[in-house]
JSON list of C-alpha atoms in Angstrom, two decimals:
[
{"chain": "A", "resi": 1, "resn": "MET", "atom": "CA", "xyz": [-72.97, 96.35, 81.07]},
{"chain": "A", "resi": 2, "resn": "THR", "atom": "CA", "xyz": [-70.46, 96.08, 78.26]},
{"chain": "A", "resi": 3, "resn": "ASP", "atom": "CA", "xyz": [-71.95, 98.60, 75.82]},
{"chain": "A", "resi": 4, "resn": "LEU", "atom": "CA", "xyz": [-72.62, 102.00, 77.37]},
{"chain": "A", "resi": 5, "resn": "ARG", "atom": "CA", "xyz": [-72.99, 103.90, 74.09]},
{"chain": "A", "resi": 6, "resn": "SER", "atom": "CA", "xyz": [-76.07, 106.04, 73.43]},
{"chain": "A", "resi": 7, "resn": "VAL", "atom": "CA", "xyz": [-77.60, 105.62, 69.99]},
{"chain": "A", "resi": 8, "resn": "ASP", "atom": "CA", "xyz": [-79.10, 109.13, 70.12]},
{"chain": "A", "resi": 9, "resn": "LEU", "atom": "CA", "xyz": [-75.87, 110.88, 71.08]},
{"chain": "A", "resi": 10, "resn": "ASP", "atom": "CA", "xyz": [-73.84, 108.89, 68.53]},
{"chain": "A", "resi": 11, "resn": "ALA", "atom": "CA", "xyz": [-76.36, 109.78, 65.80]},
{"chain": "A", "resi": 12, "resn": "LEU", "atom": "CA", "xyz": [-76.20, 113.46, 66.78]},
{"chain": "A", "resi": 13, "resn": "ALA", "atom": "CA", "xyz": [-72.42, 113.49, 66.41]},
{"chain": "A", "resi": 14, "resn": "ASP", "atom": "CA", "xyz": [-72.56, 111.60, 63.10]},
{"chain": "A", "resi": 15, "resn": "ARG", "atom": "CA", "xyz": [-75.39, 113.70, 61.66]},
{"chain": "A", "resi": 16, "resn": "THR", "atom": "CA", "xyz": [-74.31, 117.20, 62.70]},
{"chain": "A", "resi": 17, "resn": "GLY", "atom": "CA", "xyz": [-70.66, 116.86, 63.62]},
{"chain": "A", "resi": 18, "resn": "ILE", "atom": "CA", "xyz": [-71.46, 118.33, 67.03]},
{"chain": "A", "resi": 19, "resn": "ARG", "atom": "CA", "xyz": [-69.62, 116.60, 69.83]},
{"chain": "A", "resi": 20, "resn": "VAL", "atom": "CA", "xyz": [-71.53, 116.54, 73.09]},
{"chain": "A", "resi": 21, "resn": "GLU", "atom": "CA", "xyz": [-69.18, 117.90, 75.76]},
{"chain": "A", "resi": 22, "resn": "PHE", "atom": "CA", "xyz": [-69.79, 115.34, 78.49]},
{"chain": "A", "resi": 23, "resn": "TYR", "atom": "CA", "xyz": [-70.34, 112.25, 76.33]},
{"chain": "A", "resi": 24, "resn": "ASP", "atom": "CA", "xyz": [-67.42, 109.84, 76.66]},
{"chain": "A", "resi": 25, "resn": "PRO", "atom": "CA", "xyz": [-68.72, 106.25, 76.99]},
{"chain": "A", "resi": 26, "resn": "ALA", "atom": "CA", "xyz": [-65.25, 104.75, 76.52]},
{"chain": "A", "resi": 27, "resn": "GLY", "atom": "CA", "xyz": [-63.67, 106.94, 79.21]},
{"chain": "A", "resi": 28, "resn": "THR", "atom": "CA", "xyz": [-60.85, 108.19, 76.98]},
{"chain": "A", "resi": 29, "resn": "ARG", "atom": "CA", "xyz": [-61.42, 111.91, 77.62]},
{"chain": "A", "resi": 30, "resn": "TYR", "atom": "CA", "xyz": [-62.37, 111.87, 81.32]},
{"chain": "A", "resi": 31, "resn": "GLY", "atom": "CA", "xyz": [-60.74, 108.60, 82.40]},
{"chain": "A", "resi": 32, "resn": "PHE", "atom": "CA", "xyz": [-64.12, 107.16, 83.36]},
{"chain": "A", "resi": 33, "resn": "PRO", "atom": "CA", "xyz": [-67.23, 106.47, 81.23]},
{"chain": "A", "resi": 34, "resn": "THR", "atom": "CA", "xyz": [-69.03, 109.83, 81.22]},
{"chain": "A", "resi": 35, "resn": "PHE", "atom": "CA", "xyz": [-72.51, 110.90, 80.18]},
{"chain": "A", "resi": 36, "resn": "PRO", "atom": "CA", "xyz": [-74.34, 114.22, 80.03]},
{"chain": "A", "resi": 37, "resn": "TYR", "atom": "CA", "xyz": [-77.23, 115.05, 82.34]},
{"chain": "A", "resi": 38, "resn": "HIS", "atom": "CA", "xyz": [-80.38, 112.96, 81.60]},
{"chain": "A", "resi": 39, "resn": "PHE", "atom": "CA", "xyz": [-78.48, 110.53, 79.37]},
{"chain": "A", "resi": 40, "resn": "ALA", "atom": "CA", "xyz": [-77.43, 107.79, 81.77]},
{"chain": "A", "resi": 41, "resn": "PRO", "atom": "CA", "xyz": [-77.69, 104.31, 80.24]},
{"chain": "A", "resi": 42, "resn": "THR", "atom": "CA", "xyz": [-80.36, 101.94, 81.48]},
{"chain": "A", "resi": 43, "resn": "GLY", "atom": "CA", "xyz": [-79.15, 99.64, 84.21]},
{"chain": "A", "resi": 44, "resn": "LEU", "atom": "CA", "xyz": [-77.20, 102.41, 85.96]},
{"chain": "A", "resi": 45, "resn": "ALA", "atom": "CA", "xyz": [-78.42, 104.68, 88.74]},
{"chain": "A", "resi": 46, "resn": "THR", "atom": "CA", "xyz": [-77.13, 107.38, 91.07]},
{"chain": "A", "resi": 47, "resn": "ARG", "atom": "CA", "xyz": [-77.05, 106.95, 94.85]},
{"chain": "A", "resi": 48, "resn": "ARG", "atom": "CA", "xyz": [-80.24, 108.97, 95.18]},
{"chain": "A", "resi": 49, "resn": "GLN", "atom": "CA", "xyz": [-82.02, 106.83, 92.63]},
{"chain": "A", "resi": 50, "resn": "LEU", "atom": "CA", "xyz": [-80.82, 103.69, 94.41]},
{"chain": "A", "resi": 51, "resn": "ARG", "atom": "CA", "xyz": [-82.04, 105.05, 97.74]},
{"chain": "A", "resi": 52, "resn": "ALA", "atom": "CA", "xyz": [-85.45, 105.91, 96.26]},
{"chain": "A", "resi": 53, "resn": "ALA", "atom": "CA", "xyz": [-85.72, 102.31, 95.04]},
{"chain": "A", "resi": 54, "resn": "GLY", "atom": "CA", "xyz": [-84.78, 100.93, 98.48]},
{"chain": "A", "resi": 55, "resn": "LEU", "atom": "CA", "xyz": [-81.29, 99.88, 97.35]},
{"chain": "A", "resi": 56, "resn": "ARG", "atom": "CA", "xyz": [-77.67, 100.76, 98.12]},
{"chain": "A", "resi": 57, "resn": "PRO", "atom": "CA", "xyz": [-74.43, 100.30, 96.12]},
{"chain": "A", "resi": 58, "resn": "GLY", "atom": "CA", "xyz": [-73.58, 97.27, 98.25]},
{"chain": "A", "resi": 59, "resn": "GLY", "atom": "CA", "xyz": [-69.85, 97.97, 98.45]},
{"chain": "A", "resi": 60, "resn": "HIS", "atom": "CA", "xyz": [-69.38, 98.17, 94.68]},
{"chain": "A", "resi": 61, "resn": "ASP", "atom": "CA", "xyz": [-67.51, 101.05, 93.09]},
{"chain": "A", "resi": 62, "resn": "PRO", "atom": "CA", "xyz": [-69.16, 103.36, 90.55]},
{"chain": "A", "resi": 63, "resn": "VAL", "atom": "CA", "xyz": [-68.90, 102.25, 86.92]},
{"chain": "A", "resi": 64, "resn": "ALA", "atom": "CA", "xyz": [-69.65, 105.58, 85.22]},
{"chain": "A", "resi": 65, "resn": "GLN", "atom": "CA", "xyz": [-70.40, 109.21, 85.92]},
{"chain": "A", "resi": 66, "resn": "ILE", "atom": "CA", "xyz": [-72.70, 112.03, 84.87]},
{"chain": "A", "resi": 67, "resn": "LEU", "atom": "CA", "xyz": [-71.18, 115.46, 84.34]},
{"chain": "A", "resi": 68, "resn": "TRP", "atom": "CA", "xyz": [-73.02, 118.75, 83.90]},
{"chain": "A", "resi": 69, "resn": "ARG", "atom": "CA", "xyz": [-72.48, 122.43, 84.43]},
{"chain": "A", "resi": 70, "resn": "HIS", "atom": "CA", "xyz": [-74.35, 124.34, 87.11]},
{"chain": "A", "resi": 71, "resn": "ARG", "atom": "CA", "xyz": [-73.64, 128.04, 86.98]},
{"chain": "A", "resi": 72, "resn": "ALA", "atom": "CA", "xyz": [-69.83, 128.21, 86.80]},
{"chain": "A", "resi": 73, "resn": "GLN", "atom": "CA", "xyz": [-69.18, 124.84, 88.43]},
{"chain": "A", "resi": 74, "resn": "ARG", "atom": "CA", "xyz": [-68.86, 121.39, 86.95]},
{"chain": "A", "resi": 75, "resn": "ARG", "atom": "CA", "xyz": [-71.06, 118.94, 88.86]},
{"chain": "A", "resi": 76, "resn": "ILE", "atom": "CA", "xyz": [-70.67, 115.18, 89.04]},
{"chain": "A", "resi": 77, "resn": "ALA", "atom": "CA", "xyz": [-72.85, 112.21, 89.98]},
{"chain": "A", "resi": 78, "resn": "TYR", "atom": "CA", "xyz": [-71.53, 108.67, 90.06]},
{"chain": "A", "resi": 79, "resn": "LEU", "atom": "CA", "xyz": [-73.48, 105.80, 88.53]},
{"chain": "A", "resi": 80, "resn": "TYR", "atom": "CA", "xyz": [-73.76, 102.32, 90.02]},
{"chain": "A", "resi": 81, "resn": "ARG", "atom": "CA", "xyz": [-74.96, 99.08, 88.47]},
{"chain": "A", "resi": 82, "resn": "LEU", "atom": "CA", "xyz": [-78.53, 98.19, 89.43]},
{"chain": "A", "resi": 83, "resn": "ASP", "atom": "CA", "xyz": [-77.92, 94.45, 89.10]},
{"chain": "A", "resi": 84, "resn": "LEU", "atom": "CA", "xyz": [-75.20, 94.60, 91.78]},
{"chain": "A", "resi": 85, "resn": "ALA", "atom": "CA", "xyz": [-77.16, 96.83, 94.18]},
{"chain": "A", "resi": 86, "resn": "ALA", "atom": "CA", "xyz": [-78.17, 95.38, 97.53]},
{"chain": "A", "resi": 87, "resn": "PRO", "atom": "CA", "xyz": [-81.28, 96.12, 99.59]},
{"chain": "A", "resi": 88, "resn": "LYS", "atom": "CA", "xyz": [-80.99, 98.97, 102.08]},
{"chain": "A", "resi": 89, "resn": "ARG", "atom": "CA", "xyz": [-80.25, 97.90, 105.62]},
{"chain": "A", "resi": 90, "resn": "THR", "atom": "CA", "xyz": [-82.84, 98.73, 108.25]},
{"chain": "A", "resi": 91, "resn": "ALA", "atom": "CA", "xyz": [-82.01, 100.11, 111.67]},
{"chain": "A", "resi": 92, "resn": "THR", "atom": "CA", "xyz": [-82.24, 97.75, 114.63]},
{"chain": "A", "resi": 93, "resn": "PRO", "atom": "CA", "xyz": [-84.65, 98.59, 117.47]},
{"chain": "A", "resi": 94, "resn": "ALA", "atom": "CA", "xyz": [-81.67, 99.63, 119.64]},
{"chain": "A", "resi": 95, "resn": "GLN", "atom": "CA", "xyz": [-80.44, 102.00, 116.92]},
{"chain": "A", "resi": 96, "resn": "ARG", "atom": "CA", "xyz": [-83.90, 103.51, 116.53]},
{"chain": "A", "resi": 97, "resn": "GLU", "atom": "CA", "xyz": [-84.13, 104.01, 120.27]},
{"chain": "A", "resi": 98, "resn": "ALA", "atom": "CA", "xyz": [-80.71, 105.73, 120.33]},
{"chain": "A", "resi": 99, "resn": "ILE", "atom": "CA", "xyz": [-81.77, 108.04, 117.48]},
{"chain": "A", "resi": 100, "resn": "ALA", "atom": "CA", "xyz": [-85.01, 108.92, 119.25]},
{"chain": "A", "resi": 101, "resn": "LYS", "atom": "CA", "xyz": [-83.09, 109.67, 122.44]},
{"chain": "A", "resi": 102, "resn": "ALA", "atom": "CA", "xyz": [-80.64, 111.93, 120.58]},
{"chain": "A", "resi": 103, "resn": "LEU", "atom": "CA", "xyz": [-83.45, 113.81, 118.83]},
{"chain": "A", "resi": 104, "resn": "ARG", "atom": "CA", "xyz": [-85.29, 114.23, 122.13]},
{"chain": "A", "resi": 105, "resn": "ALA", "atom": "CA", "xyz": [-82.11, 115.70, 123.66]},
{"chain": "A", "resi": 106, "resn": "ARG", "atom": "CA", "xyz": [-81.96, 118.26, 120.83]},
{"chain": "A", "resi": 107, "resn": "ARG", "atom": "CA", "xyz": [-85.46, 119.41, 121.82]},
{"chain": "A", "resi": 108, "resn": "THR", "atom": "CA", "xyz": [-84.81, 119.65, 125.58]},
{"chain": "A", "resi": 109, "resn": "CYS", "atom": "CA", "xyz": [-83.71, 123.04, 126.92]},
{"chain": "A", "resi": 110, "resn": "ARG", "atom": "CA", "xyz": [-80.58, 122.94, 129.10]},
{"chain": "A", "resi": 111, "resn": "VAL", "atom": "CA", "xyz": [-81.74, 125.92, 131.17]},
{"chain": "A", "resi": 112, "resn": "CYS", "atom": "CA", "xyz": [-85.39, 125.21, 131.98]},
{"chain": "A", "resi": 113, "resn": "GLY", "atom": "CA", "xyz": [-85.43, 121.49, 131.14]},
{"chain": "A", "resi": 114, "resn": "ASP", "atom": "CA", "xyz": [-88.65, 121.74, 129.08]},
{"chain": "A", "resi": 115, "resn": "LEU", "atom": "CA", "xyz": [-89.21, 119.52, 126.08]},
{"chain": "A", "resi": 116, "resn": "LYS", "atom": "CA", "xyz": [-89.99, 121.85, 123.16]},
{"chain": "A", "resi": 117, "resn": "PRO", "atom": "CA", "xyz": [-91.80, 121.01, 119.90]},
{"chain": "A", "resi": 118, "resn": "TYR", "atom": "CA", "xyz": [-88.79, 122.40, 117.96]},
{"chain": "A", "resi": 119, "resn": "TYR", "atom": "CA", "xyz": [-85.05, 121.79, 117.98]},
{"chain": "A", "resi": 120, "resn": "ILE", "atom": "CA", "xyz": [-83.18, 124.12, 120.34]},
{"chain": "A", "resi": 121, "resn": "PRO", "atom": "CA", "xyz": [-81.01, 126.54, 118.28]},
{"chain": "A", "resi": 122, "resn": "ARG", "atom": "CA", "xyz": [-77.36, 125.61, 118.78]},
{"chain": "A", "resi": 123, "resn": "ARG", "atom": "CA", "xyz": [-76.25, 129.22, 118.60]},
{"chain": "A", "resi": 124, "resn": "PHE", "atom": "CA", "xyz": [-78.28, 130.01, 121.73]},
{"chain": "A", "resi": 125, "resn": "GLY", "atom": "CA", "xyz": [-77.89, 126.74, 123.64]},
{"chain": "A", "resi": 126, "resn": "GLU", "atom": "CA", "xyz": [-81.30, 127.31, 125.22]},
{"chain": "A", "resi": 127, "resn": "CYS", "atom": "CA", "xyz": [-84.93, 127.48, 124.15]},
{"chain": "A", "resi": 128, "resn": "LEU", "atom": "CA", "xyz": [-86.31, 130.66, 122.63]},
{"chain": "A", "resi": 129, "resn": "ASP", "atom": "CA", "xyz": [-88.27, 131.46, 125.80]},
{"chain": "A", "resi": 130, "resn": "CYS", "atom": "CA", "xyz": [-85.15, 131.30, 127.99]},
{"chain": "A", "resi": 131, "resn": "HIS", "atom": "CA", "xyz": [-83.13, 133.23, 125.43]},
{"chain": "A", "resi": 132, "resn": "GLU", "atom": "CA", "xyz": [-85.66, 136.07, 125.28]},
{"chain": "A", "resi": 133, "resn": "GLY", "atom": "CA", "xyz": [-85.77, 136.22, 129.07]},
{"chain": "A", "resi": 134, "resn": "SER", "atom": "CA", "xyz": [-81.97, 136.47, 129.37]},
{"chain": "A", "resi": 135, "resn": "GLN", "atom": "CA", "xyz": [-81.70, 139.35, 126.87]},
{"chain": "A", "resi": 136, "resn": "SER", "atom": "CA", "xyz": [-83.67, 141.89, 128.96]}
]
């Protein structure tokens, strides 16, 4: 992971004199190696890409970033090394049971006690049937 330069982006700057705004592989401009959207070097991935591959950063800090503009805001995504990524941890049976219990509680009405096929709206605190009955 020593050379993070992009041959295409370097050639563009050399050929046309156009400097790509978010291309800073040395980190001199942004203080961190920076790449434009869709130009991340191979061997680096975002958290979402790691998750899709069944991996996690594994406690390692990001080594680079992607910057892009979305409407008037500057957006950022951190890049992690794939060779240092660890496999995702799986939930234990007790954790899965606790999650299922919590999700079941979100579907149980506090007023009538029925288990609904949808999550009870928090703004009402009761199922839609009970809420409609209390409004009349």
